[in-house]
DNA sequence: TCACACAAGTGTTACGTATAACGTCCGCTG
DNA sequence: CAGCGGACGTTATACGTAACACTTGTGTGA
C-alpha cells in the first residue's frame, strides 16, 4: 500500500501474507493442491480479501494468450430477441468460465466501424448474426474463430453456422393459411440483406408454387413499425384484388401492418389474416393477438456459444437446425 | 512468421520493415512526428498491413494501465430503451477512443453474479442503471469510477448521477389528466426497487394531494405484459368505484393493462384513460396509441458517458436533469 | 574549428500474471 | 547412514507493448 491509490497486485498480497508472488498465484488459481500447505493458503486468501485484491485481467490475458471472452455481434437491440440470444449464450459461457461481450451494430444503417476496436476487449472468438452484415468485412479480416447465426451454411466465410429452422416455420405458416382457405398472399419482407430473410421468401414462394390457383405479391420494408406501416399502406392501395393473407417476416413488421390495415378501414382477421415470426412480447400486446412462429432465442444463443466452444477446442460443432413451432392466435381466420 | 500460426507482433512488423520494435510502436501510435522519417514510417505501415498486424490489446492495456473500455450495466434488454442508451453512450465513447461493453443483468430476477468477472474485460469505469440493483453490491466492491443512471442523487455510493427529469414527466401526466377532468386515479407501479420508480410514486401522490376531491390507489406488477395484465385485472375486479385514469410506470405495463381492460369488456379511453412512460415503439403499436412521456434514451446514454469521462479526467460532471416531454395520443380523454 | 541543436532512430525496461524449473528440509527405507 | 522422494515452497522468465534514456550522424552559428 506504499503507492496509496493504485490497486493492489499479487505481489502486495504476497508481501502481506509473507509468501512469494508465485505462491499467491498458485493459491488463488486453485492449483495449490500438494504445493502449498493449507494454513499458508488460508493466510494468502485472507490477505487477498483484506486488501481487496482483484487480479489484473490485462496481465492475465497477456500471460495466458487467451481471454476467455467472446464477442456477440448482433443488429441493434430493438427487440428482446437478441437480448434472449445473449442470455442463452452468456449462460453457457459462464458455465465454462467465459464472458460474453455484446456488440450491437449501431441502429443507423451506416456500416459499423471495426467492432473489435470498438469493443476494445481482447477476444478468443466471435459469434455473429448474419443480420449484422455491415460488420462482417471487419470480422473476416481477423483470424478469430467464428460462428455465424442464421447464415448461409454454404457461405463464403469458412465459419460454423447455427440455424433456426426458419424454412420449417414458413412451411407451417403457409400450410396453416392454405388450410384455412387462403389463396391470395402478400409477403411483407424485411428490407435487410440476410440469409435468414432470403430463406423466408424462397420457402414461401416454393410452397405456393406447388399449389395451383395461388398468387403471391411481395413488398419490402425496413424492420420498424413505421416502415411496415407505409409499405403496407402502399400495398393495400395498389390496384387489383386485395390479398387475404399477409405473411410478415417478423412480428415487428406485423405490428406495423396492423396499423396500416386499421387506417385502411379494414379489420384483422376478418378482412385480412396476418402472421408474424419471432413470437416477441409484442405479438400478444397487439389486438388481435398475433399468429406467429415461436423461435427459442435463448436456445439459439446457447447453441451458438456451444458451437463456438467446440470450435475453440477443435471439436466439431453440433449438427442440425433448431426446431420452431407455429403459434396460432387470433390474427388468422378463413377468408370471407 | 517463423511460428507460422500465431498472430504477428510488433516485433514481426519491425523485422519486416527493417527497423526496431520501438519505431513500429512510434509510427503506429502516431507519435512519430519528428522522430521517424516519412519514408521509414511508410515502410512500417506497409509492413503492418502486409502482415495483417493487429496490436495485442492485452499487452497494450497492461502497459498503459488503462483499457479505454467502460462497462454499461443495465437491466435485461427487453425493450429498446436501454439499447438506445447504449447507442448514445457508445457514440460518445467512440469519439473519445473508448469502447463500451454491455452487461445486461440476467433476465431472471436472481442476483447477478459478479459482472466484472462475467464481462471479463479490464475496465476503466462503470455506468450502471439503478434498475440493475442486483449488481450494485459487486460494483460497490470495486474502486472503479462509477456513474449511476436514474439513481438517488443523495445515494450512499459516492457516485456521480445522471437523471432524467422523471418527476417533471409525472407532473405533466398528472396535470394533463386533471385538466381533462379526472379525479379517480389508479397507479400501475413497477415491482422493482429503484429510485426511478420511487420518484414516480412520490410525485404522483404529492401532486394529487394538492387537489381536493381526488383519490389514488396503487397496484404493483413486474415489468412485463403478463405481469401488468394480471395485476390490472385484479385491480379492476376490486370493489368500489372504478378509477377513470390509469397511470402506468412505463409503456410495457400500459400494454399489459390494455389487455386487462379489453378482457374486462371496457374500452380505452372511453371507460378508462391510460398513460405510459418511455415512448417506446410499442406505444404506437397498440390501439389506441398511447399517451406517454417521451424520454430521450440516446441523450441519456450520451450524458452518462460524458459524465464518466469527466470523472475519469477529474472534471466535475454536468449538472441538471435531462428534460422529458408529454406526448398526447389517443389513450386519454375526459371521463364519462 | 568546435560546440551544439536536432533529426532519426535503437536499447532497455516495466506493466502483473502464470508457470516451468529449481531448491530445501524432513522422514523413511534399505 | 546414504540416498530418495514428497511436502512446501521460491526464483526466474515470458507474454507484447509503450516510453524513457540514450546513440549516432549531420548541419549550423559563433
XYZ file of C-alpha atoms (C1' of nucleotides) in Angstrom:
732
model
C 0.000 0.000 0.000
C 3.017 2.239 -0.337
C 1.642 3.689 -3.537
C -1.564 4.543 -1.790
C -4.092 4.773 -4.550
C -3.101 2.106 -7.071
C -4.794 -1.244 -6.986
C -3.076 -3.986 -5.043
C -1.208 -6.573 -7.082
C -0.480 -10.176 -6.349
C 2.885 -9.043 -5.082
C 1.226 -6.860 -2.472
C -0.805 -9.829 -1.369
C 2.327 -11.943 -1.234
C 4.083 -9.423 0.963
C 1.112 -9.163 3.290
C 0.914 -12.927 3.612
C 4.664 -13.376 3.899
C 4.991 -15.595 0.835
C 6.189 -15.226 -2.730
C 4.095 -13.877 -5.562
C 4.155 -17.297 -7.158
C 2.505 -18.814 -4.116
C -0.279 -16.271 -4.332
C -0.840 -17.130 -7.925
C -0.966 -20.833 -7.109
C -3.418 -20.427 -4.257
C -5.766 -18.016 -5.967
C -5.547 -20.003 -9.174
C -6.619 -23.124 -7.314
C -3.504 -25.016 -8.425
C -2.026 -25.436 -4.965
C -3.025 -28.960 -4.012
C 0.152 -30.585 -2.702
C 2.222 -27.479 -3.381
C 1.203 -25.138 -0.592
C 0.092 -26.075 2.909
C -3.441 -25.394 3.983
C -2.522 -22.825 6.669
C -0.386 -20.879 4.202
C -3.125 -20.979 1.600
C -5.525 -19.652 4.176
C -3.178 -16.787 5.017
C -2.955 -15.896 1.344
C -6.708 -15.907 0.892
C -7.159 -13.725 3.927
C -4.542 -11.244 2.791
C -6.149 -11.107 -0.631
C -9.616 -10.341 0.647
C -8.160 -7.983 3.229
C -6.532 -5.890 0.527
C -9.475 -6.265 -1.809
C -7.206 -7.841 -4.366
C -8.567 -8.350 -7.846
C -6.305 -9.872 -10.470
C -5.312 -7.596 -13.306
C -7.097 -9.110 -16.264
C -4.881 -7.425 -18.817
C -1.832 -9.075 -17.295
C -3.546 -12.426 -17.032
C -4.731 -12.258 -20.616
C -1.278 -11.357 -21.817
C 0.324 -14.150 -19.878
C -2.157 -16.799 -20.916
C -2.562 -15.675 -24.506
C -6.296 -16.052 -24.233
C -9.051 -14.025 -22.680
C -11.970 -16.368 -22.176
C -14.039 -13.608 -23.691
C -16.096 -13.832 -26.847
C -17.900 -11.164 -28.808
C -21.542 -11.447 -29.783
C -22.245 -9.284 -32.826
C -25.931 -8.543 -33.293
C -28.088 -5.995 -35.059
C -29.429 -3.128 -32.986
C -31.160 -4.448 -29.885
C -34.567 -3.033 -30.635
C -36.413 -6.183 -29.747
C -35.945 -8.676 -26.987
C -34.980 -11.367 -29.484
C -31.260 -10.777 -29.401
C -31.398 -9.940 -25.732
C -32.550 -13.505 -25.207
C -29.914 -14.838 -27.562
C -27.391 -13.060 -25.387
C -28.889 -14.509 -22.236
C -28.568 -18.028 -23.573
C -25.047 -17.510 -24.826
C -23.958 -15.869 -21.595
C -25.360 -18.695 -19.509
C -23.423 -21.356 -21.394
C -20.344 -19.159 -21.452
C -20.402 -18.599 -17.708
C -20.634 -22.314 -17.099
C -17.357 -22.679 -18.984
C -15.598 -19.723 -17.405
C -16.164 -17.455 -20.373
C -17.598 -13.978 -20.606
C -19.651 -12.568 -23.441
C -19.302 -9.033 -24.705
C -22.150 -7.651 -26.740
C -21.589 -5.621 -29.872
C -24.850 -4.238 -31.191
C -24.137 -2.647 -34.532
C -25.362 0.930 -34.399
C -29.024 1.420 -35.188
C -28.432 3.780 -38.060
C -27.813 1.567 -41.053
C -24.402 3.117 -41.565
C -21.687 0.483 -41.827
C -20.295 -0.483 -38.481
C -16.842 0.642 -37.529
C -14.422 -2.015 -36.534
C -16.294 -3.914 -33.840
C -13.054 -5.178 -32.375
C -11.581 -1.764 -31.889
C -14.897 -0.609 -30.584
C -15.418 -3.404 -28.135
C -11.781 -2.896 -27.249
C -11.661 -6.200 -25.460
C -9.200 -8.872 -26.425
C -11.196 -11.776 -27.736
C -10.997 -15.523 -28.145
C -13.808 -15.806 -30.666
C -16.841 -14.238 -32.263
C -20.498 -15.148 -32.658
C -22.206 -13.011 -35.277
C -25.750 -12.694 -36.513
C -25.962 -12.627 -40.262
C -28.228 -9.611 -39.865
C -25.300 -7.536 -38.678
C -23.919 -7.813 -42.163
C -22.127 -4.500 -42.139
C -19.715 -5.802 -39.537
C -18.829 -8.904 -41.489
C -15.980 -7.488 -43.501
C -14.211 -6.478 -40.331
C -14.826 -9.923 -38.927
C -13.486 -11.675 -41.955
C -10.305 -9.662 -41.568
C -9.473 -11.193 -38.246
C -8.456 -14.773 -37.867
C -10.707 -15.281 -34.876
C -12.788 -18.425 -34.602
C -16.224 -17.508 -35.869
C -19.735 -18.860 -35.519
C -22.484 -17.396 -37.656
C -26.116 -17.286 -36.556
C -28.804 -17.846 -39.183
C -26.439 -17.632 -42.070
C -25.999 -19.471 -45.314
C -24.463 -22.835 -44.363
C -22.514 -22.814 -47.627
C -21.409 -19.232 -47.097
C -18.066 -17.992 -48.206
C -16.682 -17.409 -44.729
C -15.386 -20.742 -43.566
C -17.319 -20.444 -40.357
C -19.511 -22.788 -38.385
C -23.190 -21.910 -38.643
C -26.065 -22.356 -36.233
C -29.502 -22.018 -37.731
C -33.094 -21.926 -36.652
C -35.304 -23.988 -38.891
C -36.907 -20.923 -40.403
C -37.855 -22.817 -43.540
C -39.963 -25.165 -41.490
C -41.595 -22.227 -39.731
C -42.600 -20.686 -43.036
C -43.850 -24.069 -44.216
C -46.071 -24.312 -41.162
C -47.377 -20.781 -41.636
C -48.144 -21.435 -45.285
C -49.819 -24.732 -44.543
C -51.943 -23.107 -41.867
C -53.104 -20.323 -44.172
C -53.724 -22.666 -47.088
C -55.781 -24.985 -44.934
C -57.888 -22.015 -43.839
C -58.639 -21.489 -47.491
C -56.377 -18.586 -48.373
C -55.122 -18.366 -51.925
C -54.044 -14.759 -52.348
C -50.918 -13.861 -50.400
C -48.948 -10.729 -49.682
C -45.435 -11.093 -48.309
C -44.215 -8.199 -46.156
C -40.489 -8.775 -46.401
C -37.671 -7.250 -44.389
C -35.529 -4.875 -46.349
C -32.302 -6.299 -44.928
C -29.846 -8.410 -46.874
C -29.523 -11.582 -44.841
C -29.841 -15.270 -45.421
C -32.464 -15.519 -42.721
C -34.826 -13.342 -44.769
C -33.886 -14.864 -48.095
C -34.941 -18.246 -46.824
C -38.363 -16.927 -45.844
C -39.005 -15.595 -49.337
C -37.667 -18.694 -51.004
C -39.671 -21.111 -48.911
C -42.929 -19.193 -49.216
C -42.601 -18.936 -52.975
C -41.644 -22.591 -53.314
C -44.542 -23.793 -51.220
C -47.122 -21.688 -53.057
C -45.733 -22.738 -56.420
C -46.882 -26.232 -55.560
C -50.475 -25.142 -55.125
C -52.383 -24.199 -58.280
C -54.592 -21.138 -58.113
C -52.496 -19.226 -55.593
C -50.892 -15.869 -56.082
C -48.141 -14.091 -54.214
C -47.052 -10.493 -54.172
C -44.119 -9.116 -52.199
C -43.441 -5.747 -50.647
C -40.262 -4.755 -48.840
C -39.951 -2.605 -45.735
C -37.295 -1.682 -43.183
C -37.774 -3.502 -39.898
C -39.709 -0.927 -37.924
C -43.288 -0.121 -37.108
C -43.174 2.993 -39.279
C -41.512 1.242 -42.186
C -44.022 -1.564 -42.190
C -46.881 0.898 -41.890
C -46.018 2.867 -45.000
C -45.100 -0.177 -47.060
C -48.317 -1.955 -46.188
C -50.410 1.144 -46.816
C -48.924 1.405 -50.278
C -49.528 -2.264 -50.977
C -53.149 -2.095 -49.851
C -53.750 0.934 -52.033
C -52.455 -0.874 -55.102
C -54.971 -1.772 -57.812
C -56.205 -5.289 -58.310
C -57.872 -7.724 -55.915
C -56.834 -7.403 -52.301
C -54.861 -10.331 -50.840
C -56.483 -12.184 -47.967
C -53.343 -13.274 -46.146
C -50.369 -11.170 -45.107
C -47.210 -13.073 -44.209
C -44.746 -10.853 -42.367
C -41.043 -11.535 -41.945
C -41.242 -10.781 -38.266
C -43.576 -9.630 -35.511
C -42.496 -6.026 -35.615
C -43.425 -5.771 -39.259
C -46.762 -7.354 -38.415
C -47.395 -4.710 -35.766
C -46.781 -2.011 -38.357
C -49.061 -3.784 -40.781
C -51.846 -3.786 -38.193
C -51.757 -0.016 -38.136
C -51.931 0.245 -41.913
C -54.825 -2.172 -42.001
C -56.713 -0.173 -39.371
C -56.091 3.045 -41.229
C -57.456 1.494 -44.398
C -60.664 0.797 -42.508
C -60.112 -2.959 -42.596
C -60.059 -5.475 -39.792
C -57.790 -8.334 -38.734
C -58.562 -11.151 -39.294
C -61.953 -10.541 -40.944
C -60.623 -8.698 -43.969
C -57.022 -9.832 -43.803
C -55.238 -12.598 -41.928
C -51.795 -11.651 -40.635
C -48.867 -13.777 -39.464
C -45.571 -12.838 -37.874
C -42.374 -14.560 -36.923
C -40.405 -14.450 -33.629
C -43.152 -14.520 -31.023
C -41.958 -11.435 -29.202
C -43.895 -9.937 -26.308
C -45.267 -7.577 -28.916
C -47.162 -10.450 -30.507
C -49.590 -10.633 -27.599
C -49.618 -6.915 -26.884
C -51.418 -6.069 -30.099
C -55.072 -6.771 -30.765
C -55.939 -9.320 -32.035
C -53.046 -11.381 -30.734
C -50.725 -12.454 -33.496
C -50.449 -15.864 -35.096
C -46.716 -16.297 -35.375
C -43.775 -18.673 -35.339
C -42.142 -19.144 -31.986
C -38.360 -19.068 -32.044
C -36.468 -20.156 -28.977
C -34.000 -17.319 -28.837
C -32.289 -18.474 -25.673
C -31.686 -21.942 -27.046
C -30.340 -20.257 -30.149
C -27.811 -18.348 -28.105
C -26.883 -21.424 -26.104
C -26.329 -23.418 -29.233
C -24.241 -20.642 -30.726
C -21.996 -20.500 -27.707
C -21.642 -24.259 -27.563
C -20.660 -24.256 -31.209
C -18.002 -21.648 -30.558
C -16.639 -23.591 -27.609
C -16.468 -26.633 -29.832
C -14.538 -24.726 -32.477
C -12.155 -23.402 -29.825
C -11.493 -26.909 -28.584
C -11.152 -28.376 -32.049
C -14.296 -30.447 -31.747
C -16.940 -30.493 -34.469
C -19.995 -28.402 -33.542
C -23.445 -29.935 -33.169
C -25.339 -30.582 -36.361
C -28.943 -29.815 -37.168
C -31.260 -26.811 -37.132
C -33.167 -25.714 -34.066
C -36.885 -26.520 -34.236
C -39.536 -23.820 -34.338
C -43.283 -24.002 -33.837
C -46.371 -22.291 -35.112
C -48.463 -20.481 -32.511
C -51.993 -19.910 -33.736
C -53.750 -16.908 -32.218
C -56.478 -14.523 -33.280
C -54.950 -12.869 -36.321
C -55.753 -15.654 -38.775
C -59.155 -16.881 -39.918
C -60.743 -18.222 -43.101
C -61.126 -15.599 -45.830
C -64.591 -14.141 -46.259
C 6.271 -15.596 -39.352
C 8.597 -18.300 -38.110
C 5.943 -19.555 -35.740
C 3.534 -19.878 -38.586
C 0.158 -19.742 -36.977
C 0.493 -17.236 -34.165
C -0.541 -13.664 -34.720
C 2.163 -11.259 -35.821
C 3.542 -8.946 -33.155
C 5.019 -5.507 -33.442
C 8.416 -7.191 -33.450
C 7.494 -9.143 -36.573
C 6.476 -5.905 -38.228
C 9.750 -4.323 -37.149
C 11.748 -7.136 -38.664
C 9.814 -6.980 -41.909
C 10.328 -3.241 -42.154
C 13.952 -3.381 -41.079
C 13.501 -1.182 -38.039
C 13.277 -1.646 -34.295
C 10.138 -2.573 -32.412
C 10.213 0.838 -30.768
C 9.988 2.516 -34.155
C 6.933 0.439 -35.012
C 5.279 1.476 -31.797
C 6.012 5.121 -32.533
C 4.705 5.018 -36.062
C 1.565 3.036 -35.381
C 0.899 5.031 -32.228
C 1.040 8.229 -34.244
C 3.810 9.648 -32.068
C 6.453 9.772 -34.772
C 6.398 13.367 -35.928
C 9.994 14.496 -35.785
C 11.201 11.107 -34.559
C 10.935 8.909 -37.632
C 11.324 9.947 -41.262
C 8.364 9.814 -43.562
C 9.794 7.075 -45.849
C 10.563 4.852 -42.860
C 7.136 5.430 -41.402
C 5.643 4.454 -44.713
C 7.661 1.235 -44.778
C 6.412 0.384 -41.306
C 2.800 0.993 -42.208
C 3.122 -1.143 -45.292
C 4.740 -3.991 -43.404
C 1.993 -3.814 -40.782
C -0.840 -4.036 -43.244
C 1.063 -6.665 -45.220
C 1.260 -8.933 -42.202
C -2.222 -8.045 -41.064
C -0.809 -6.808 -37.806
C -3.238 -6.019 -35.030
C -1.876 -4.833 -31.716
C -2.340 -7.161 -28.796
C -4.809 -5.314 -26.635
C -3.986 -7.266 -23.511
C -0.369 -6.178 -23.772
C -1.294 -2.604 -24.507
C -3.719 -2.472 -21.624
C -1.132 -3.898 -19.287
C 1.490 -1.456 -20.415
C -0.727 1.599 -20.264
C -2.575 0.668 -17.111
C -5.855 1.621 -18.698
C -8.144 -0.004 -21.183
C -10.290 2.746 -22.634
C -13.177 0.391 -22.052
C -16.142 1.026 -19.815
C -18.945 -1.236 -18.711
C -22.598 -0.338 -19.074
C -24.687 -2.265 -16.565
C -28.346 -2.367 -17.475
C -31.390 -4.481 -16.665
C -32.349 -7.137 -19.162
C -32.621 -5.655 -22.643
C -36.249 -6.457 -23.195
C -37.113 -3.078 -24.592
C -35.294 -0.774 -26.917
C -34.856 1.780 -24.172
C -31.507 0.582 -22.934
C -30.452 -0.321 -26.427
C -30.734 3.362 -27.218
C -28.949 4.312 -24.043
C -26.138 2.084 -25.228
C -26.147 3.676 -28.671
C -25.766 7.125 -27.189
C -23.059 6.076 -24.773
C -21.168 4.180 -27.455
C -21.243 7.126 -29.820
C -19.709 9.492 -27.287
C -17.263 6.831 -26.199
C -16.072 6.177 -29.737
C -15.467 9.867 -30.280
C -13.065 9.748 -27.343
C -11.394 6.491 -28.274
C -13.314 4.441 -25.775
C -15.293 1.241 -26.168
C -18.419 0.261 -24.288
C -19.122 -3.243 -23.096
C -22.700 -4.076 -22.255
C -23.635 -6.067 -19.209
C -27.320 -6.865 -19.177
C -28.110 -8.420 -15.838
C -29.776 -11.761 -16.472
C -33.478 -11.603 -17.091
C -34.400 -13.906 -14.238
C -34.548 -11.678 -11.206
C -31.889 -13.772 -9.492
C -28.984 -11.698 -8.229
C -26.336 -11.125 -10.831
C -23.021 -12.819 -10.473
C -20.017 -10.628 -10.498
C -20.481 -8.537 -13.621
C -16.769 -7.871 -13.824
C -15.826 -11.495 -13.864
C -18.608 -12.107 -16.291
C -17.755 -9.316 -18.671
C -14.171 -10.464 -18.267
C -12.887 -7.252 -19.753
C -10.479 -4.999 -17.957
C -12.294 -1.765 -17.315
C -11.661 1.916 -16.722
C -15.080 2.714 -15.350
C -18.720 1.739 -14.998
C -22.063 3.229 -15.909
C -24.925 1.487 -14.149
C -28.665 1.796 -14.261
C -30.221 1.878 -10.836
C -32.655 -0.741 -12.112
C -29.867 -3.299 -12.231
C -29.839 -3.152 -8.485
C -28.728 -6.721 -8.000
C -25.340 -5.924 -9.481
C -24.726 -2.972 -7.228
C -23.042 -4.799 -4.392
C -20.415 -6.140 -6.770
C -19.920 -2.677 -8.185
C -19.509 -1.081 -4.821
C -16.748 -3.568 -4.109
C -14.570 -2.294 -6.894
C -12.915 1.054 -6.766
C -13.824 1.838 -10.348
C -15.133 5.253 -11.254
C -18.893 4.966 -11.327
C -21.778 6.857 -12.852
C -25.308 5.918 -11.893
C -28.264 6.380 -14.217
C -31.585 7.457 -12.698
C -30.486 6.921 -9.183
C -30.962 8.775 -5.934
C -28.655 11.803 -6.171
C -28.029 11.546 -2.436
C -27.412 7.833 -2.644
C -24.939 6.077 -0.430
C -22.498 5.193 -3.193
C -20.349 8.229 -3.713
C -21.031 8.165 -7.422
C -21.955 10.764 -9.968
C -25.571 10.517 -11.082
C -27.291 11.354 -14.340
C -31.039 11.626 -14.171
C -33.961 12.093 -16.459
C -36.465 14.556 -15.095
C -38.986 11.851 -14.369
C -40.664 13.970 -11.700
C -41.478 16.575 -14.306
C -42.840 13.905 -16.609
C -45.184 12.648 -13.933
C -46.197 16.213 -13.179
C -47.119 16.749 -16.819
C -49.067 13.486 -16.961
C -50.965 14.361 -13.807
C -51.696 17.862 -14.992
C -52.957 16.535 -18.305
C -55.310 14.057 -16.666
C -56.551 16.561 -14.097
C -57.284 19.113 -16.775
C -59.306 16.501 -18.647
C -61.416 16.208 -15.513
C -60.102 13.000 -13.967
C -60.263 12.702 -10.199
C -60.036 8.975 -9.550
C -56.594 7.509 -10.283
C -55.038 4.089 -10.335
C -51.262 3.828 -10.360
C -49.841 0.717 -12.015
C -46.412 0.671 -10.440
C -43.356 -1.376 -11.354
C -42.484 -4.011 -8.825
C -38.768 -3.183 -8.949
C -36.864 -1.439 -6.190
C -35.310 1.566 -7.857
C -35.208 5.275 -7.325
C -36.620 5.868 -10.780
C -39.870 4.183 -9.780
C -39.960 5.629 -6.281
C -39.901 9.081 -7.745
C -42.912 8.325 -9.917
C -44.986 7.220 -6.946
C -43.835 10.109 -4.821
C -44.531 12.754 -7.417
C -47.940 11.418 -8.361
C -49.047 11.223 -4.732
C -47.679 14.659 -3.977
C -49.403 16.267 -6.915
C -52.760 14.682 -6.191
C -52.519 15.579 -2.522
C -52.709 19.198 -3.624
C -56.035 18.703 -5.345
C -59.104 18.188 -3.117
C -61.530 15.508 -4.153
C -59.023 13.217 -5.836
C -58.286 9.654 -4.892
C -55.381 7.396 -5.723
C -54.962 3.673 -5.486
C -51.779 1.778 -6.319
C -51.156 -1.707 -7.631
C -47.741 -3.256 -8.197
C -46.683 -5.522 -11.057
C -43.485 -6.954 -12.504
C -42.448 -5.167 -15.685
C -43.933 -7.460 -18.309
C -47.065 -7.704 -20.371
C -48.247 -10.707 -18.404
C -47.471 -9.164 -15.037
C -49.339 -5.989 -15.860
C -52.240 -7.962 -17.227
C -52.904 -9.946 -14.079
C -52.294 -7.026 -11.734
C -54.649 -4.790 -13.649
C -57.301 -7.461 -13.891
C -57.236 -7.857 -10.144
C -57.425 -4.119 -9.602
C -60.371 -3.732 -11.958
C -62.224 -6.549 -10.221
C -61.836 -4.877 -6.838
C -64.967 -3.492 -5.195
C -65.724 0.187 -5.062
C -65.982 2.790 -7.802
C -63.778 2.191 -10.819
C -60.968 4.715 -11.378
C -61.122 6.705 -14.585
C -57.403 7.195 -15.134
C -54.639 4.605 -15.102
C -51.101 5.934 -14.748
C -48.534 3.282 -15.650
C -44.868 3.339 -14.685
C -43.849 2.511 -18.220
C -45.204 1.675 -21.675
C -44.842 -2.062 -21.297
C -47.037 -2.047 -18.246
C -49.547 0.042 -20.176
C -49.604 -2.556 -22.951
C -50.420 -5.233 -20.417
C -53.095 -3.029 -18.895
C -54.728 -2.622 -22.317
C -55.231 -6.365 -22.447
C -56.794 -6.481 -18.998
C -59.095 -3.617 -19.884
C -60.223 -5.361 -23.085
C -60.832 -8.581 -21.218
C -62.972 -6.727 -18.703
C -65.115 -5.575 -21.591
C -64.029 -1.967 -21.201
C -62.541 0.435 -23.721
C -59.630 2.848 -23.804
C -60.069 5.795 -23.482
C -63.884 5.792 -23.179
C -64.045 3.839 -19.956
C -60.501 4.357 -18.749
C -57.745 6.719 -19.777
C -54.265 5.186 -19.769
C -50.808 6.755 -19.738
C -47.360 5.246 -20.080
C -43.801 6.390 -19.760
C -40.821 5.853 -22.121
C -42.398 6.301 -25.546
C -41.146 3.023 -26.936
C -42.142 1.769 -30.375
C -44.717 -0.271 -28.513
C -46.566 2.930 -27.615
C -47.717 3.438 -31.180
C -48.111 -0.253 -31.972
C -51.038 -0.682 -29.644
C -54.526 0.616 -30.321
C -55.341 3.312 -29.367
C -51.891 4.828 -29.453
C -50.589 5.582 -26.018
C -50.348 8.950 -24.331
C -46.955 8.769 -22.711
C -43.848 10.617 -21.610
C -41.069 10.735 -24.143
C -37.626 10.010 -22.738
C -34.601 10.679 -24.892
C -32.748 7.462 -24.242
C -29.847 8.227 -26.544
C -29.228 11.589 -24.929
C -29.390 9.810 -21.601
C -26.628 7.437 -22.671
C -24.559 10.258 -24.111
C -24.860 12.239 -20.923
C -23.922 9.198 -18.870
C -20.790 8.604 -20.900
C -19.806 12.253 -20.783
C -20.213 12.195 -17.028
C -17.957 9.157 -16.770
C -15.335 10.771 -18.978
C -15.481 13.818 -16.733
C -14.953 11.683 -13.647
C -12.035 9.911 -15.311
C -10.414 13.225 -16.120
C -11.082 14.714 -12.720
C -13.551 17.243 -14.044
C -16.949 17.819 -12.431
C -19.766 16.231 -14.468
C -22.545 18.284 -15.991
C -25.330 19.345 -13.678
C -29.068 19.196 -14.237
C -31.671 16.620 -15.191
C -32.498 15.775 -18.776
C -35.838 17.201 -19.915
C -38.751 14.965 -20.862
C -41.971 15.761 -22.657
C -45.555 14.612 -22.627
C -46.839 13.092 -25.857
C -50.616 13.163 -26.013
C -52.187 10.439 -28.177
C -55.440 8.570 -28.221
C -55.412 6.782 -24.888
C -56.553 9.732 -22.807
C -59.904 11.526 -22.907
C -62.291 13.192 -20.473
C -64.057 10.764 -18.169
C -67.637 9.936 -18.994
C 37.051 24.882 -35.700
C 34.193 23.481 -32.191
C 30.240 23.112 -29.520
C 25.648 22.354 -30.023
C 20.980 21.545 -31.617
C 18.346 18.442 -33.959
C 16.695 14.525 -36.753
C 16.285 9.692 -36.759
C 16.356 6.228 -34.756
C 17.812 1.970 -31.137
C 18.319 -0.493 -26.494
C 16.082 -1.392 -22.444
C 12.778 -1.515 -19.192
C 8.353 -2.285 -16.664
C 3.467 -3.303 -16.568
C 1.212 -8.018 -13.431
C 0.475 -12.597 -14.090
C 1.101 -17.888 -14.507
C 4.092 -21.497 -14.670
C 8.346 -24.244 -15.525
C 12.361 -25.275 -13.208
C 14.700 -25.357 -9.330
C 15.890 -25.652 -4.092
C 15.391 -27.221 0.795
C 14.024 -29.693 4.601
C 12.496 -33.847 6.546
C 11.196 -38.565 7.413
C 11.835 -43.082 5.842
C 13.771 -47.121 3.725
C 17.235 -50.491 2.607
C 23.853 -43.871 7.155
C 23.403 -42.942 2.181
C 20.017 -41.685 -0.551
C 15.461 -40.770 -2.066
C 11.125 -38.842 -2.693
C 7.350 -35.991 -1.057
C 5.819 -31.518 1.007
C 6.385 -26.809 0.624
C 7.788 -23.503 -1.292
C 10.950 -19.868 -4.251
C 13.367 -17.894 -8.369
C 13.280 -16.714 -12.859
C 11.058 -15.956 -17.053
C 7.989 -14.664 -20.918
C 3.818 -12.733 -22.781
C 3.635 -7.742 -26.337
C 3.550 -3.098 -25.831
C 4.858 1.968 -24.922
C 8.017 5.132 -23.396
C 12.209 6.753 -21.354
C 17.057 7.319 -21.964
C 20.485 7.039 -24.923
C 23.382 6.998 -29.504
C 24.816 8.430 -33.936
C 25.225 11.380 -37.829
C 24.651 15.964 -39.811
C 24.043 20.763 -40.496
C 24.971 25.372 -38.260
C 26.065 29.521 -35.838
C 29.842 31.798 -33.364
